[in-house]
Short mmCIF file of the C-alpha atoms (twelve columns), coordinates in Angstrom:
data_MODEL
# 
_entry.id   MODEL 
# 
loop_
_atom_site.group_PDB 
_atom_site.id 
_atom_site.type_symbol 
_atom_site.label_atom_id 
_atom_site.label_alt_id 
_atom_site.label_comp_id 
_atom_site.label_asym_id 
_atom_site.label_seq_id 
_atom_site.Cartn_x 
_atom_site.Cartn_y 
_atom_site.Cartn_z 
_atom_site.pdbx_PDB_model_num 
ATOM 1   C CA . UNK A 1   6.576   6.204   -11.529 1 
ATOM 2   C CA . UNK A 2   9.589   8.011   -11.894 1 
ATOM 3   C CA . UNK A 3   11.065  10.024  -15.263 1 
ATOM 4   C CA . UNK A 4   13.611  7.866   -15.867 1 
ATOM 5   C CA . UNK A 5   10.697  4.819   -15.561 1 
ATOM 6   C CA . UNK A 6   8.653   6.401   -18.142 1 
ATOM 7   C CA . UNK A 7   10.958  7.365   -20.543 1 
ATOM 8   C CA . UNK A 8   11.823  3.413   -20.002 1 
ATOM 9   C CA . UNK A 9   8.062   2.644   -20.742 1 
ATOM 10  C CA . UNK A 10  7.735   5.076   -23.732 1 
ATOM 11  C CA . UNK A 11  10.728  3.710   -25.228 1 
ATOM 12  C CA . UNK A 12  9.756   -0.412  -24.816 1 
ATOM 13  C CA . UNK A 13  6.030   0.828   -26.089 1 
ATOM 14  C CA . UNK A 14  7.997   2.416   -29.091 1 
ATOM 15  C CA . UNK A 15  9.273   -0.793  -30.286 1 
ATOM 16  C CA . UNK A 16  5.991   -2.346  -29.707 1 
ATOM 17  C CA . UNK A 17  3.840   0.324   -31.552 1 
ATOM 18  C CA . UNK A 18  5.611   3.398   -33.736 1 
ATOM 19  C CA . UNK A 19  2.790   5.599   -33.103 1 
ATOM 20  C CA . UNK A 20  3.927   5.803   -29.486 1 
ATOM 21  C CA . UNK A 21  7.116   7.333   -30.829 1 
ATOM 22  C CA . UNK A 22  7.668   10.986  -30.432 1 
ATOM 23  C CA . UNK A 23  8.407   12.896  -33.594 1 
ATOM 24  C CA . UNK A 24  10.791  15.967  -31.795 1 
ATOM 25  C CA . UNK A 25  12.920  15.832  -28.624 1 
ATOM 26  C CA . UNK A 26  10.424  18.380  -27.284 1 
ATOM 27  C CA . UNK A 27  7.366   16.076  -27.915 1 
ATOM 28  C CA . UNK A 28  9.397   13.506  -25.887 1 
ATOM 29  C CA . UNK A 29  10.224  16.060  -22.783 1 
ATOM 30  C CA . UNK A 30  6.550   17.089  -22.330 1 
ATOM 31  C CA . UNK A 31  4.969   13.290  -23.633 1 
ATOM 32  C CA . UNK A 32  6.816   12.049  -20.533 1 
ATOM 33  C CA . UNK A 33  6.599   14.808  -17.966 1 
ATOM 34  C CA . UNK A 34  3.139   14.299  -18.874 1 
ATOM 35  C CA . UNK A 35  2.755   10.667  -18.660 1 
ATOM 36  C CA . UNK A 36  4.846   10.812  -15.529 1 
ATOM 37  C CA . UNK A 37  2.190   13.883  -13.583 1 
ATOM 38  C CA . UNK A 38  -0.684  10.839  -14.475 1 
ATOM 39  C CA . UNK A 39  0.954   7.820   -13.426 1 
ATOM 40  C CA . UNK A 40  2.586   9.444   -10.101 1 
ATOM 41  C CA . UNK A 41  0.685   6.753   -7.893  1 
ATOM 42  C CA . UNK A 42  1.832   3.775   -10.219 1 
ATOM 43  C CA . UNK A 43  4.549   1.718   -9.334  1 
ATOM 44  C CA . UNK A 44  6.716   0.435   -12.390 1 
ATOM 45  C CA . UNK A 45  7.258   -2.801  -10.382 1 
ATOM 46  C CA . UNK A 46  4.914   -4.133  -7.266  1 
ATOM 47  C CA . UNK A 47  6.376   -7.587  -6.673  1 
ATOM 48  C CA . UNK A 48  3.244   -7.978  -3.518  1 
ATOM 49  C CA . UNK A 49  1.107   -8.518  -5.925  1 
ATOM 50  C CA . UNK A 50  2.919   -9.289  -9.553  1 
ATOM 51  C CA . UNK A 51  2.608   -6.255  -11.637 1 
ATOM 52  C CA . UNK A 52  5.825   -4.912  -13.665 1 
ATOM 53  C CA . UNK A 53  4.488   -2.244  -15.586 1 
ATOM 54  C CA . UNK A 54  6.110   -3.401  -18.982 1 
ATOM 55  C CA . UNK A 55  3.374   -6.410  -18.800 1 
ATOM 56  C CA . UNK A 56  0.361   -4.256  -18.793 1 
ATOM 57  C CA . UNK A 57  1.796   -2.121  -22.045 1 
ATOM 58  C CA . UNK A 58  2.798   -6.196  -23.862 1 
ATOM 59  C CA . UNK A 59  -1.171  -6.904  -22.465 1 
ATOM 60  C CA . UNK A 60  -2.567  -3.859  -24.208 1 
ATOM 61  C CA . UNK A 61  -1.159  -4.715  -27.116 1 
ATOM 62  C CA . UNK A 62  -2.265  -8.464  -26.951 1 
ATOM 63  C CA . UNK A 63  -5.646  -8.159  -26.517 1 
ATOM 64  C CA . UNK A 64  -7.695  -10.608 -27.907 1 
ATOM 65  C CA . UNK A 65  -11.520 -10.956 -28.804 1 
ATOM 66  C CA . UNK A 66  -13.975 -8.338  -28.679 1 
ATOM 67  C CA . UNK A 67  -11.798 -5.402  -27.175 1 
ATOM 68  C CA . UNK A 68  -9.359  -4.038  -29.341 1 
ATOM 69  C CA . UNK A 69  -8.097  -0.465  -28.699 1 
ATOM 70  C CA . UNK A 70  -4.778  -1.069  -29.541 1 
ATOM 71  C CA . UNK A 71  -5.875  -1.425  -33.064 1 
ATOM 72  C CA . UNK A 72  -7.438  2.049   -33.253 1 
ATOM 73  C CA . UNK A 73  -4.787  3.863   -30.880 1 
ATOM 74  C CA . UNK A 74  -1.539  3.737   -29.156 1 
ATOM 75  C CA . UNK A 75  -1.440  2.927   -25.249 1 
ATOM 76  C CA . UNK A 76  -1.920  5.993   -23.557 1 
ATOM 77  C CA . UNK A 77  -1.506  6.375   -19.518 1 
ATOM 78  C CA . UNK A 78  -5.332  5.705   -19.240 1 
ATOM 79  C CA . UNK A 79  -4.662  2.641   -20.111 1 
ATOM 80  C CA . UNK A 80  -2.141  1.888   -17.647 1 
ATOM 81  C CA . UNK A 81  -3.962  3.189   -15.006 1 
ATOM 82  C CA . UNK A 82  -7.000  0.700   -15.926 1 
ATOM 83  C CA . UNK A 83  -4.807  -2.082  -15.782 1 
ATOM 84  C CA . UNK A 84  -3.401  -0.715  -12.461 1 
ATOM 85  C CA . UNK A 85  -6.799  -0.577  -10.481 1 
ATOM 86  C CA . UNK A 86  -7.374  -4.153  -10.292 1 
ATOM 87  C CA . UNK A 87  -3.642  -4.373  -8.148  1 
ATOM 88  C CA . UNK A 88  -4.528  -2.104  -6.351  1 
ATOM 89  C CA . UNK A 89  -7.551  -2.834  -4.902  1 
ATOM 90  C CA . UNK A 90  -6.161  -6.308  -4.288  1 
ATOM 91  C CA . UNK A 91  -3.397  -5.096  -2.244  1 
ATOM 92  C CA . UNK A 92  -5.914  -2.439  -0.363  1 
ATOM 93  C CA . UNK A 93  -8.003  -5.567  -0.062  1 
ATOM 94  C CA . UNK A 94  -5.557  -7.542  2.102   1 
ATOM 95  C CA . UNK A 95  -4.034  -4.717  3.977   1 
ATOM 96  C CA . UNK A 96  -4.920  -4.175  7.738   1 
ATOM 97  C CA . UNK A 97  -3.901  -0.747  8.867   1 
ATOM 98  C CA . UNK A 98  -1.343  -1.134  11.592  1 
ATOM 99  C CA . UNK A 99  -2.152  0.846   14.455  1 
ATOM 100 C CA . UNK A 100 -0.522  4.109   14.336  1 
ATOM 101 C CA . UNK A 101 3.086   4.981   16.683  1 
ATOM 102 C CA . UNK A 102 1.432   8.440   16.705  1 
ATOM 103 C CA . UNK A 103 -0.253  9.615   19.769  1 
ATOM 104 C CA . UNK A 104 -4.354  9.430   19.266  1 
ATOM 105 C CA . UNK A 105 -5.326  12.266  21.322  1 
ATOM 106 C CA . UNK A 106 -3.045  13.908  18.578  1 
ATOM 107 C CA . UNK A 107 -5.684  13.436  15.462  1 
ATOM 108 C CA . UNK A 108 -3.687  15.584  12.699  1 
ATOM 109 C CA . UNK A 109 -0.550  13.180  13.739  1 
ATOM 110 C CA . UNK A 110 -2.272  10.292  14.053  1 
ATOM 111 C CA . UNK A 111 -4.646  10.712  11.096  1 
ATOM 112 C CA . UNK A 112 -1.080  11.564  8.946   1 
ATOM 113 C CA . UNK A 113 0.435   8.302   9.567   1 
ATOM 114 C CA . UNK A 114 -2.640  6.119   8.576   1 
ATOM 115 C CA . UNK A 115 -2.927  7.978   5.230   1 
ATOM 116 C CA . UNK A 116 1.031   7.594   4.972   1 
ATOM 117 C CA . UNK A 117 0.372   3.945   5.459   1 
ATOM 118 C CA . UNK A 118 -2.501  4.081   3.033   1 
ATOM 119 C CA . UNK A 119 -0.705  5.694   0.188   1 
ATOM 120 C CA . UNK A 120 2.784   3.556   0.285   1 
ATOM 121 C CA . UNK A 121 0.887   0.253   0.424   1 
ATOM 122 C CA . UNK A 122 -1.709  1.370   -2.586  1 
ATOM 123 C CA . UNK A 123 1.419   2.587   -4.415  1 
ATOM 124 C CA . UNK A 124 2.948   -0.676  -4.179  1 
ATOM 125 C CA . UNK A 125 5.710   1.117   -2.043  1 
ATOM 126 C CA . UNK A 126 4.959   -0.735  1.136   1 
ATOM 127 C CA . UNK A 127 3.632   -4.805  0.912   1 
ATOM 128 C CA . UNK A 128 0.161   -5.184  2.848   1 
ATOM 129 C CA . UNK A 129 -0.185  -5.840  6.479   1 
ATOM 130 C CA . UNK A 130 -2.390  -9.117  6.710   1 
ATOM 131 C CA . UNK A 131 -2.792  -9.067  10.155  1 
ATOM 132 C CA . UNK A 132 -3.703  -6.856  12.723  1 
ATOM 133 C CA . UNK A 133 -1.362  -5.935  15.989  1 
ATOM 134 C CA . UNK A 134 -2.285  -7.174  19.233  1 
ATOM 135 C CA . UNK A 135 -1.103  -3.831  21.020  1 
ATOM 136 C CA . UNK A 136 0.771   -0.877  19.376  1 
ATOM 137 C CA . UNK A 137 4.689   -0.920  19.135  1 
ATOM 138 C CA . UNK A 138 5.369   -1.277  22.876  1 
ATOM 139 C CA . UNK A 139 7.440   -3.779  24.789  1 
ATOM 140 C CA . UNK A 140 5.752   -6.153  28.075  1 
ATOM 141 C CA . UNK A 141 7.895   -3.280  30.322  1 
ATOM 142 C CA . UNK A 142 6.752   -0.592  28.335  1 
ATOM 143 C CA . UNK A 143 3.259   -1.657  28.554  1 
ATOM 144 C CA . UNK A 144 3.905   -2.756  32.329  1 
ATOM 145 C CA . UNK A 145 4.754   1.106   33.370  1 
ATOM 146 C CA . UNK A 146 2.331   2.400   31.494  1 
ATOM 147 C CA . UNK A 147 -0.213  0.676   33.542  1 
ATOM 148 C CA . UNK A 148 1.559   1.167   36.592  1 
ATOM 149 C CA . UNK A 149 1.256   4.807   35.740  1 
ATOM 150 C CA . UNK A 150 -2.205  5.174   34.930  1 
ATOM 151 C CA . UNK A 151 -3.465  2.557   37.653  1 
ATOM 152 C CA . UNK A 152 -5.486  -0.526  37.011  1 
ATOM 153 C CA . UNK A 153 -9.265  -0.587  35.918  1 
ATOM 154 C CA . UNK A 154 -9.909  -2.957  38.201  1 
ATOM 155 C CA . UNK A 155 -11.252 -2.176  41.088  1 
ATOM 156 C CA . UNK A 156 -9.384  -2.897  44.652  1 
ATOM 157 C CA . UNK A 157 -12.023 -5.380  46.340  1 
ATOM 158 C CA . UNK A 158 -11.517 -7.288  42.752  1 
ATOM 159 C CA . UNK A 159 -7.531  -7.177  43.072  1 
ATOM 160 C CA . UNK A 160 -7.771  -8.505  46.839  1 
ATOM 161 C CA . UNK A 161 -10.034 -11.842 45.544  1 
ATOM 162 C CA . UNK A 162 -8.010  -11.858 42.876  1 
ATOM 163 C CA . UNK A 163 -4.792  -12.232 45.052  1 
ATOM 164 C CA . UNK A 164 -6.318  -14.825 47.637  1 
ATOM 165 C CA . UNK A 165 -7.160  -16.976 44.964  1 
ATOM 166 C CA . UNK A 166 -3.728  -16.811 43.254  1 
ATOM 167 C CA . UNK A 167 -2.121  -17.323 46.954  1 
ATOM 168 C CA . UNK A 168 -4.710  -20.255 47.168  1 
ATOM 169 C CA . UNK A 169 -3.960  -21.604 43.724  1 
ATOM 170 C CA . UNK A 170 -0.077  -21.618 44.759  1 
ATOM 171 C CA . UNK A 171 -0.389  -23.152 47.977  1 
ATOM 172 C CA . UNK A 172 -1.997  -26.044 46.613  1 
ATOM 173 C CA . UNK A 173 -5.613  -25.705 48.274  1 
# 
């Protein structure tokens, strides 16, 4: 989350629970620069999968039954972060990792854009990828040269049979 998110979250868990207030502008300055550092990798809203951070500080609050820290202390960012995990893993859950534009013989490249994939889908700033690509993003043509460049894997004696029975096939035999 961003500053200007905290200092949005601080301020709703205010009204919600005076402890959470700061007492001097300074205590404000370093609770959120503070609270921002430990919730970098939390989105305030991640639509994908339903979380809007302001719900998980109300559900801290209205905890019912046999768990009750909000009794004994305010919300802290541990707390957010608990209620984070479970969205998280659900969205890690679902995602397949698109195969990377990067070149594979280039592994540092390569390796870069699947953790780059990783981190903005577990940060709620990219929605999952249910399912996986057939080929990477190449056109037919693109594809079409490429093999045309390279040369087929199958053998020649293959490709002739191959052709006589398409001829035959066409011809009607």
């Amino acid at each position: 989350m961003e500053h200007e998110h905290v200092a949005a979250l601080l301020d709703f868990a205010a009204t919600i629970d005076h402890r959470v207030r700061p007492t001097t502008p300074q205590h404000a300055a370093a609770t959120i620069t503070a609270w921002t550092t430990a919730l970098r990798d939390v989105p305030a809203v991640a639509t994908a999968v339903g979380w809007d951070v302001a719900f998980a500080v109300r559900g801290y609050y209205e905890r019912k039954g046999g768990d009750q820290p909000a009794q004994f202390r305010p919300i802290g960012p541990a707390d957010i972060l608990a209620a984070w995990a479970p969205r998280r893993a659900e969205l890690m859950s679902r995602h397949v990792a698109p195969t990377p534009a990067a070149d594979p013989d280039d592994v540092p490249a390569y390796l870069a854009e699947i953790r780059a994939d990783r981190a903005a889908v577990s940060t709620g700033r990219a929605t999952p990828v249910e399912q996986r690509q057939l080929t990477r993003r190449e056109s037919p043509e693109e594809i079409t040269a490429r093999v045309t460049a390279t040369g087929s894997p199958i053998p020649p004696d293959a490709q002739r049979e191959l052709a006589l029975y398409r001829n035959k096939r066409n011809i009607g035999m």
